[in-house]
Short mmCIF file of C-alpha atoms in Angstrom, two decimals:
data_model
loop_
_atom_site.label_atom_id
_atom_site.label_comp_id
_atom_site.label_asym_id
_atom_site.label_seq_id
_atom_site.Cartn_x
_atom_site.Cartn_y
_atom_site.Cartn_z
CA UNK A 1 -39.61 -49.06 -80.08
CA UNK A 2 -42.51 -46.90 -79.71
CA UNK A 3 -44.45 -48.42 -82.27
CA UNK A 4 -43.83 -51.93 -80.74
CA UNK A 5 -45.27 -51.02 -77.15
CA UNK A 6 -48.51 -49.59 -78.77
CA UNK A 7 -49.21 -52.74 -80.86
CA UNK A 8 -48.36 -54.93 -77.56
CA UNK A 9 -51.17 -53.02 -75.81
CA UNK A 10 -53.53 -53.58 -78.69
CA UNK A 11 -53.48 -56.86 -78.45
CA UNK A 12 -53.55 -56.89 -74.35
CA UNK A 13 -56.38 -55.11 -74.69
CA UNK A 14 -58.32 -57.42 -77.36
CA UNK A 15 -57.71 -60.53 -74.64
CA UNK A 16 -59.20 -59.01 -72.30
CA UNK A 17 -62.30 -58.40 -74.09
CA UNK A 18 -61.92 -61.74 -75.28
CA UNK A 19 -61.75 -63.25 -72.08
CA UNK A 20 -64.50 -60.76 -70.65
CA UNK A 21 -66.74 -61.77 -73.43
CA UNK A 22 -66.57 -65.64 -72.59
CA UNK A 23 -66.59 -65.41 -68.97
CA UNK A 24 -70.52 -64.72 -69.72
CA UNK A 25 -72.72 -62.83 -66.65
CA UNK A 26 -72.47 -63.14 -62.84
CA UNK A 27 -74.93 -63.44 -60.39
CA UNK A 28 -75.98 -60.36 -58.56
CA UNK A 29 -75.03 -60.08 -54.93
CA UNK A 30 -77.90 -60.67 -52.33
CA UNK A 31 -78.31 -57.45 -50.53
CA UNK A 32 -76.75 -57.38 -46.61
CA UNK A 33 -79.08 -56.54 -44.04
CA UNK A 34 -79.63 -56.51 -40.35
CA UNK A 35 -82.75 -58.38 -39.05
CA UNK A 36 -84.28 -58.86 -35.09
CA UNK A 37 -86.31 -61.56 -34.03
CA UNK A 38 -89.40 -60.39 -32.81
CA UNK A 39 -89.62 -61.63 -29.09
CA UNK A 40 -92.68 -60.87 -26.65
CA UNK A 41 -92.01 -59.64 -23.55
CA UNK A 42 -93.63 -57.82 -20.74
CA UNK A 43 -93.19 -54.00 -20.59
CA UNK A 44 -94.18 -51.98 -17.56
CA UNK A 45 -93.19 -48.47 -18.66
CA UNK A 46 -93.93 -45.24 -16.68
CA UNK A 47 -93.39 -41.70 -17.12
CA UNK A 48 -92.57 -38.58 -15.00
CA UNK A 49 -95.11 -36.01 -14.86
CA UNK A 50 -94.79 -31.96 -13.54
CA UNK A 51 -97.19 -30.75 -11.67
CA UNK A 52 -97.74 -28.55 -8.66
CA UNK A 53 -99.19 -28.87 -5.27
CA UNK A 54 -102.83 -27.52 -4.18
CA UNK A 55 -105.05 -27.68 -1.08
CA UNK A 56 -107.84 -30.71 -2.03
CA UNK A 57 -110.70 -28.57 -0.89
CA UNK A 58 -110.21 -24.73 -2.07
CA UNK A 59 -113.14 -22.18 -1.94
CA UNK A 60 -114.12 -18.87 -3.57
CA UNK A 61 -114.86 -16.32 -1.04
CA UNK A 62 -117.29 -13.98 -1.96
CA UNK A 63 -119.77 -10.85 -0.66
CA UNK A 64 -123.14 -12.13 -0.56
CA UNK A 65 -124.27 -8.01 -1.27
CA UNK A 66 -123.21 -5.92 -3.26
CA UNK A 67 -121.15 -2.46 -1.94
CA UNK A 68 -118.09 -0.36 -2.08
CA UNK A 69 -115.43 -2.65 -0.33
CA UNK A 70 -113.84 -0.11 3.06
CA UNK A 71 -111.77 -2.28 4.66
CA UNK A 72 -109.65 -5.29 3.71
CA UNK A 73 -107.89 -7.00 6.74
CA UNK A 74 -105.42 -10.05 5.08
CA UNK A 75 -102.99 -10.94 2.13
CA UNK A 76 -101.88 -13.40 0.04
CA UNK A 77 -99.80 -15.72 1.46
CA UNK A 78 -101.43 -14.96 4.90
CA UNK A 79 -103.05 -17.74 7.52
CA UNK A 80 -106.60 -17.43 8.64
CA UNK A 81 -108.53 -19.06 11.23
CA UNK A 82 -112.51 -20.36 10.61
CA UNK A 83 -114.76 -16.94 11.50
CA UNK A 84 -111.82 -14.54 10.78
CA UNK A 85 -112.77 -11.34 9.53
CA UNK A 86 -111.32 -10.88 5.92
CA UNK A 87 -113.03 -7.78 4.47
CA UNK A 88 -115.74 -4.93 5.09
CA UNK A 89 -117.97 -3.42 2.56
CA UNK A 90 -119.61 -0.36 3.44
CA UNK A 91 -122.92 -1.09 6.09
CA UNK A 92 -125.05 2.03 5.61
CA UNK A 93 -127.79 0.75 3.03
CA UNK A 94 -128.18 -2.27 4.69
CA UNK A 95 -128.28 -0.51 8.41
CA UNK A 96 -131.18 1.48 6.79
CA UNK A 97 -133.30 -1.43 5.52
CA UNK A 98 -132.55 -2.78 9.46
CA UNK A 99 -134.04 0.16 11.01
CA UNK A 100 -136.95 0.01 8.65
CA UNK A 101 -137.55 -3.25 9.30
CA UNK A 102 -137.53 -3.29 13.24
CA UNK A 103 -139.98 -0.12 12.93
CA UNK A 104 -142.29 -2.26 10.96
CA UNK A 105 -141.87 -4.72 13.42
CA UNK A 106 -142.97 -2.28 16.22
CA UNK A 107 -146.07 -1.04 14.43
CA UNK A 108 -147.11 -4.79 13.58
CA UNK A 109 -146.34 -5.37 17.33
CA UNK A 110 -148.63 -2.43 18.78
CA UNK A 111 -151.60 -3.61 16.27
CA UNK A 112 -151.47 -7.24 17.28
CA UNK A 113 -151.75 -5.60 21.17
CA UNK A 114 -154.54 -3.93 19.98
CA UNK A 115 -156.37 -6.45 18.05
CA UNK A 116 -155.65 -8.68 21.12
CA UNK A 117 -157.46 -6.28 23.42
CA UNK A 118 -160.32 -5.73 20.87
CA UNK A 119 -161.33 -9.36 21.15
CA UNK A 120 -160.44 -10.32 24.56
CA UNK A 121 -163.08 -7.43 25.27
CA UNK A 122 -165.85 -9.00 22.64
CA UNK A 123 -165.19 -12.35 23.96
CA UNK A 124 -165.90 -11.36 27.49
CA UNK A 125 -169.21 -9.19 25.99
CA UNK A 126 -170.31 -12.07 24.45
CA UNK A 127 -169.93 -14.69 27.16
CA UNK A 128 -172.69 -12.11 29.29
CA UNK A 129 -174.80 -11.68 25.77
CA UNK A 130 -173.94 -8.36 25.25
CA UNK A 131 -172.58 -8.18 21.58
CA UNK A 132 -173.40 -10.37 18.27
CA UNK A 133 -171.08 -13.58 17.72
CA UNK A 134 -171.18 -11.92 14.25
CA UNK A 135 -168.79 -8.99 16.50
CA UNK A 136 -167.14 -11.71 18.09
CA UNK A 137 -165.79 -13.51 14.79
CA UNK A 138 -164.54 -10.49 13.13
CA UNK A 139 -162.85 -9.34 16.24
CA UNK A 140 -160.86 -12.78 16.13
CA UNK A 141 -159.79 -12.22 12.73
CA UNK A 142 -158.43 -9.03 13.19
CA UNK A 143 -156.16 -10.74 15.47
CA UNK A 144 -155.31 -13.26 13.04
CA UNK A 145 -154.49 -10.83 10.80
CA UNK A 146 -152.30 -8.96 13.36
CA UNK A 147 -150.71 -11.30 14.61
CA UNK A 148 -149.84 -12.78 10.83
CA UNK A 149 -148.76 -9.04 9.66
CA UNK A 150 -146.26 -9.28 12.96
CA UNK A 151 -144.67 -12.51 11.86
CA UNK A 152 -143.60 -11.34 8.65
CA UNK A 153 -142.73 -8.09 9.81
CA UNK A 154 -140.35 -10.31 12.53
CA UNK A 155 -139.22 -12.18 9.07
CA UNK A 156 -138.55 -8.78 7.67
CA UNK A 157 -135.98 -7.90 10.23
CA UNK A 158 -134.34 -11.14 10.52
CA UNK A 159 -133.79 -10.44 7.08
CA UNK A 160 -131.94 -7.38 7.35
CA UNK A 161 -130.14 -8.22 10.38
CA UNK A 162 -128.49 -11.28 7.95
CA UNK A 163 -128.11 -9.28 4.99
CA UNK A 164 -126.35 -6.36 7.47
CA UNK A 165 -124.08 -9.43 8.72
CA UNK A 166 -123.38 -10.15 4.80
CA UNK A 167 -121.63 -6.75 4.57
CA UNK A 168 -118.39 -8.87 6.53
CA UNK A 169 -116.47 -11.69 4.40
CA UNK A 170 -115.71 -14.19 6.91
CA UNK A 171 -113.35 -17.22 6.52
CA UNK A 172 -115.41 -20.53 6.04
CA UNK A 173 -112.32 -22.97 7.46
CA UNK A 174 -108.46 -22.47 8.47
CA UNK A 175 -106.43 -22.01 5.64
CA UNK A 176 -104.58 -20.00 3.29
CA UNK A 177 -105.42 -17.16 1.35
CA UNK A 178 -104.17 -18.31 -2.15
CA UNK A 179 -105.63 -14.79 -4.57
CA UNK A 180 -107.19 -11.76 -4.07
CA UNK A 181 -109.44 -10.11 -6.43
CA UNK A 182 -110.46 -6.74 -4.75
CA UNK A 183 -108.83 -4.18 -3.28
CA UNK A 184 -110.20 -1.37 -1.09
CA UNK A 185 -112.26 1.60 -3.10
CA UNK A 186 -113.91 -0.88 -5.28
CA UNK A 187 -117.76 -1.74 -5.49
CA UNK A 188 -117.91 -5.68 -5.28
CA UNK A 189 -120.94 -7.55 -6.75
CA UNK A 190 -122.78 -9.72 -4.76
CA UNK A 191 -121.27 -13.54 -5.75
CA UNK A 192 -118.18 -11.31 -6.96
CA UNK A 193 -114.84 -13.74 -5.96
CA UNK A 194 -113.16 -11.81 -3.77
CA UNK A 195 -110.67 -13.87 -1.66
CA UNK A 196 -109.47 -18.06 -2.44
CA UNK A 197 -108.98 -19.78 0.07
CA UNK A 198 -106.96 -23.12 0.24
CA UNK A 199 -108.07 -24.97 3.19
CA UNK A 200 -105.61 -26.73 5.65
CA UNK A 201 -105.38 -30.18 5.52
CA UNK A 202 -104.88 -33.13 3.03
CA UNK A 203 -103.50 -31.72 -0.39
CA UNK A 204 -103.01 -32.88 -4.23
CA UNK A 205 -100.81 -32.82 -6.86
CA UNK A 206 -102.29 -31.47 -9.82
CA UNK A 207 -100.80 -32.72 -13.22
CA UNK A 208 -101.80 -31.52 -16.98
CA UNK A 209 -101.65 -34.34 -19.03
CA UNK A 210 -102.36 -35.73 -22.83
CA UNK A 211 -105.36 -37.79 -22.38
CA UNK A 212 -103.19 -40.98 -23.85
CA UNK A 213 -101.07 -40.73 -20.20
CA UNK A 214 -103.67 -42.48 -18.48
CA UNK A 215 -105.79 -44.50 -20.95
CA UNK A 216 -103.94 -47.59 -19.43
CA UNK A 217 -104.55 -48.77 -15.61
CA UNK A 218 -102.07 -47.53 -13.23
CA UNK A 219 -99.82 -50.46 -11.12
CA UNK A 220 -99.84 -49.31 -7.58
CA UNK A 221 -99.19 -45.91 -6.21
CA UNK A 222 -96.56 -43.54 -7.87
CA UNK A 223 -94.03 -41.36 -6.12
CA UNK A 224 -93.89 -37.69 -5.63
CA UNK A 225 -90.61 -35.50 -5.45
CA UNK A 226 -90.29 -31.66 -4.92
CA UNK A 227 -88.11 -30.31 -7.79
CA UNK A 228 -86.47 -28.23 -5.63
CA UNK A 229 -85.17 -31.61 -3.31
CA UNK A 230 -85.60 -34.63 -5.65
CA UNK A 231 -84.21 -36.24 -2.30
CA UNK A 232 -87.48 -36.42 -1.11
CA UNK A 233 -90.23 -38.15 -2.14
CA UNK A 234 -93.74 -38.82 -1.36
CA UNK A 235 -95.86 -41.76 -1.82
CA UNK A 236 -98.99 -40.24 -4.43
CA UNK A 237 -101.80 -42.72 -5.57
CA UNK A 238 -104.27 -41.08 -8.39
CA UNK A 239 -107.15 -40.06 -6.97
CA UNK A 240 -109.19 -38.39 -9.60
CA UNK A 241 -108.84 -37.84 -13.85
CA UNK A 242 -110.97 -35.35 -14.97
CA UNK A 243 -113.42 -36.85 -17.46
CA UNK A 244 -113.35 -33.99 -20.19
CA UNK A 245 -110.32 -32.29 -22.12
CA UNK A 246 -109.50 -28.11 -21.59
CA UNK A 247 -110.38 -26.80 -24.74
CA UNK A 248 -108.26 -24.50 -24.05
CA UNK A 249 -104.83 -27.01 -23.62
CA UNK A 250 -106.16 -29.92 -24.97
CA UNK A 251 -105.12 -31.78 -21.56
CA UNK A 252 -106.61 -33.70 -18.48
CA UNK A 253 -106.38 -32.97 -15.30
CA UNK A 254 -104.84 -35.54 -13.09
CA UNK A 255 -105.19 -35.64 -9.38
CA UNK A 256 -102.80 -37.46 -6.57
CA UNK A 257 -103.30 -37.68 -3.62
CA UNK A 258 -100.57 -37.05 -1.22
CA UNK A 259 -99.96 -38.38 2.38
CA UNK A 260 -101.23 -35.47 4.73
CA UNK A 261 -98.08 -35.84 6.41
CA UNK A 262 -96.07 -34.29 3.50
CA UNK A 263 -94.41 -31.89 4.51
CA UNK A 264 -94.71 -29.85 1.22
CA UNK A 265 -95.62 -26.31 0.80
CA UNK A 266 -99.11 -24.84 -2.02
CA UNK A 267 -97.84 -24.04 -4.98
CA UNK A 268 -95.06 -26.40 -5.14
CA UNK A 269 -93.46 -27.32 -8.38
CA UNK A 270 -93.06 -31.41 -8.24
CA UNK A 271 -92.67 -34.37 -10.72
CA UNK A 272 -94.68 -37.71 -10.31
CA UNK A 273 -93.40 -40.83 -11.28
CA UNK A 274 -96.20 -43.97 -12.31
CA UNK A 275 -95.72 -47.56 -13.84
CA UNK A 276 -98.47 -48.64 -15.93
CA UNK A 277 -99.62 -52.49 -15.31
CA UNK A 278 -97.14 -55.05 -17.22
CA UNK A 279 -98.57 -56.03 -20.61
CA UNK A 280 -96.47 -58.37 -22.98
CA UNK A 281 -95.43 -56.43 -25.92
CA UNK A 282 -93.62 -56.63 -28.98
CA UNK A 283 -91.10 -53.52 -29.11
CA UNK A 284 -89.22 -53.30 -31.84
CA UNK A 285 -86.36 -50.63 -32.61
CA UNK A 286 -87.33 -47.29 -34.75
CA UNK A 287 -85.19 -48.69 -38.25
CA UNK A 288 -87.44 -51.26 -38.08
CA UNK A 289 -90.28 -48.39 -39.40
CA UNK A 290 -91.55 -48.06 -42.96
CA UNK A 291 -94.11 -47.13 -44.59
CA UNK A 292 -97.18 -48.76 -46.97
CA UNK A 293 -99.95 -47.33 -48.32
CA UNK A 294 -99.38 -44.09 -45.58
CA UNK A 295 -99.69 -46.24 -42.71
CA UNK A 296 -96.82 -47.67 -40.24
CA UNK A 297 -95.13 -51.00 -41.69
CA UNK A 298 -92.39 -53.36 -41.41
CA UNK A 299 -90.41 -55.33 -43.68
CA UNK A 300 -90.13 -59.57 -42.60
CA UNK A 301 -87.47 -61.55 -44.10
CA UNK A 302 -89.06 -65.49 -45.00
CA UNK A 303 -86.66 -67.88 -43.45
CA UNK A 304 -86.84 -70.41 -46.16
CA UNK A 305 -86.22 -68.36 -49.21
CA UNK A 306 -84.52 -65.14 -47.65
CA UNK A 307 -87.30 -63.60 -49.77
CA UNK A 308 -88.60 -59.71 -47.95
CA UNK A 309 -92.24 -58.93 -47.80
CA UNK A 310 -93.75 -55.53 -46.37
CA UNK A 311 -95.88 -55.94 -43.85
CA UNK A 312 -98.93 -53.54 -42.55
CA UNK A 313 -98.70 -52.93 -38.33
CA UNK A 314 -100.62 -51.32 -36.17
CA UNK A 315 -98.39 -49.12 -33.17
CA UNK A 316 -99.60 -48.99 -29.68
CA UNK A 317 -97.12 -46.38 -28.62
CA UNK A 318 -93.91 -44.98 -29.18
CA UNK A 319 -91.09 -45.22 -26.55
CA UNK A 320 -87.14 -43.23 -26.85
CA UNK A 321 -85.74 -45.10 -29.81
CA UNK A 322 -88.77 -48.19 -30.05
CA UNK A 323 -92.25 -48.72 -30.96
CA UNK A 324 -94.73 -51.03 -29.61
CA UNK A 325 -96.49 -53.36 -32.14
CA UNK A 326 -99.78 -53.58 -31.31
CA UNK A 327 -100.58 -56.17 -34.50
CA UNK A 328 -99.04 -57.18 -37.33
CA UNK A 329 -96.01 -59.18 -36.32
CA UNK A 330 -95.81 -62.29 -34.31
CA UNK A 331 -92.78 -63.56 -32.12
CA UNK A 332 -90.51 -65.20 -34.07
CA UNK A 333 -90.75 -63.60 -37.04
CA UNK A 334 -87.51 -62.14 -38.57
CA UNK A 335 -87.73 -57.94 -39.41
CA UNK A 336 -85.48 -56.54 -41.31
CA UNK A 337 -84.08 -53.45 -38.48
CA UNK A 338 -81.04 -52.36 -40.33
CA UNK A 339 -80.89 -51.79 -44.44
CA UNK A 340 -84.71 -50.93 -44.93
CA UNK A 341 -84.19 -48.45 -47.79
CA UNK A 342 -84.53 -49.24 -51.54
CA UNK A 343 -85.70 -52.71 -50.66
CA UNK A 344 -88.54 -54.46 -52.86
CA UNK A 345 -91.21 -57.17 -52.26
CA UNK A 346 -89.85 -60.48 -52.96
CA UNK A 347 -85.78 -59.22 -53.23
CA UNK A 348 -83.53 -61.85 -51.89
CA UNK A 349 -81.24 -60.77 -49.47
CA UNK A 350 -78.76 -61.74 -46.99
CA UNK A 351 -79.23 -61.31 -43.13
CA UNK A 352 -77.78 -61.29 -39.90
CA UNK A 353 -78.73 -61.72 -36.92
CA UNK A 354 -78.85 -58.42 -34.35
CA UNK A 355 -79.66 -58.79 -30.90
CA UNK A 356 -83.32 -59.55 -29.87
CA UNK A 357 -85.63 -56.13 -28.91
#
């Protein structure tokens, strides 16, 4: 019985061969993929940017002398009014050079009175011909020369009664005191920054950006919220982009103007929100990326044979889960977005249709 079982799968298995063997071969299946339609369409995309909020005019207070600072009078944090008294740096040079200069004032004053009397005396001698007009000239400029030597001797102490006054570090406008630099005990350089001072009144929002952010023109004016209360938000319109990049970040910095009604405090963390001006795009989705030669490329399925070519494209940006074809592809055209792998030029596959990008 056993014998008769093998011998009947012998000869099943000989058919089969047979009828393998003059079937002859089959036709190789076309290769499913997933294709979009490129489609043009306008794209107005934005982006939100953090930033925080500073006074638009802010100064560096600073001695305009040099001295051991004696007397600070404000914080950080603090208000100050336009003439306030912020700091002190010890007088007692400068009161010298004063008293030195008004007694060279006094002496140049006494020899212009005497030079005056000198030649109000030869002029009256030489109306009656008593003395020389040769006497008469060089009393006059003796005078001159007095009353020259007073001048700058009057010069002198104007001098040192400013440079006396420089020994106080006044506020230049209302404001805020923003830094401090100094602290009481130490000898400030003249030009030394000492106090900054963010003046009251309108105020930015100050945003470091990649230089790309901004390459494009700007639709309108953006929005402004306070991190802290996204409730509330601000209209902003750019005022300023720094022409040059921070070495030191490789950023820009952005300026926005805010309404000077805002009620929002220096130093305020805040996110701006902008819409670039609508330019018709083609966007297609990230599987749609390959690669030829190094650069970026796409694969486009011919229509009339089904036959896939790669295809060379240059990106104008990258968005969350799309690129934007800058050149390359036109609308219409079929790429392949789904089944990109192990493809080759001229394969013939079979596609479907996904939903337009």
């Amino acid at each position: 019985m056993r014998t008769i079982l093998i011998a009947n799968a012998i000869v099943c298995a000989i058919g089969l061969g047979s009828c393998s063997d003059s079937s002859g071969p089959t036709e190789p299946v076309p290769r499913q993929v997933g294709v979009v339609v490129a489609k043009s369409e306008p794209l107005a995309q934005g982006g939100a940017l953090t930033g925080e909020v500073r006074a638009r005019i802010q100064t560096d207070l600073s001695f305009r002398v040099s001295g051991k600072i004696v007397e600070r009078l404000v914080e950080v944090g603090q208000s100050v009014k336009a003439g306030q008294l912020l700091a002190r740096i010890d007088p007692e040079e400068q009161k010298a050079d004063l008293d030195v200069a008004a007694a060279n004032l006094q002496s140049a004053q006494a020899q212009q009175t005497q030079a005056q009397l000198a030649f109000d005396r030869q002029q009256s001698l030489f109306r009656t011909q008593v003395t020389t007009r040769a006497a008469l000239d060089q009393a006059q400029e003796a005078l001159l020369t007095a009353q020259a030597s007073a001048k700058s001797a009057q010069a002198l102490l104007e001098t040192a009664q400013d440079t006396l006054s420089y020994t106080e570090l006044k506020a230049d406008a209302d404001g805020v005191i923003t830094a401090r630099n100094a602290e009481v005990g130490q000898v400030a350089q003249a030009a030394q920054v000492v106090f900054t001072l963010a003046h009251d009144g309108d105020r930015d929002a100050v945003f470091e950006v990649v230089e790309s952010a901004f390459l494009r023109p700007i639709e309108g004016d953006g929005t402004v919220t306070l991190l802290s209360d996204p409730s509330q938000k601000i209209t902003a319109r750019v005022r300023e982009i720094s022409p040059t990049i921070d070495s030191s970040t490789g950023t820009i910095k952005v300026k926005v103007a805010l309404s000077s009604d805002a009620p929002i405090p220096l130093g305020a963390p805040v996110v701006g929100r902008f819409n670039y001006v609508a330019q018709e795009v083609i966007q297609l989705p990230w599987s749609a990326m390959t690669s030829k030669d190094g650069k970026p490329a796409v694969w486009i399925v011919d229509p009339a044979s089904s036959a896939v070519s790669v295809r060379a494209v240059n990106v104008a940006g990258y968005e969350t889960g799309s690129f934007i074809v800058k050149s390359g592809v036109s609308a219409g055209e079929a790429v392949v977005a789904d089944g990109t792998k192990f493809l080759r030029p001229g394969e013939i596959v079979s596609y479907v249709k996904e939903a337009s990008k």
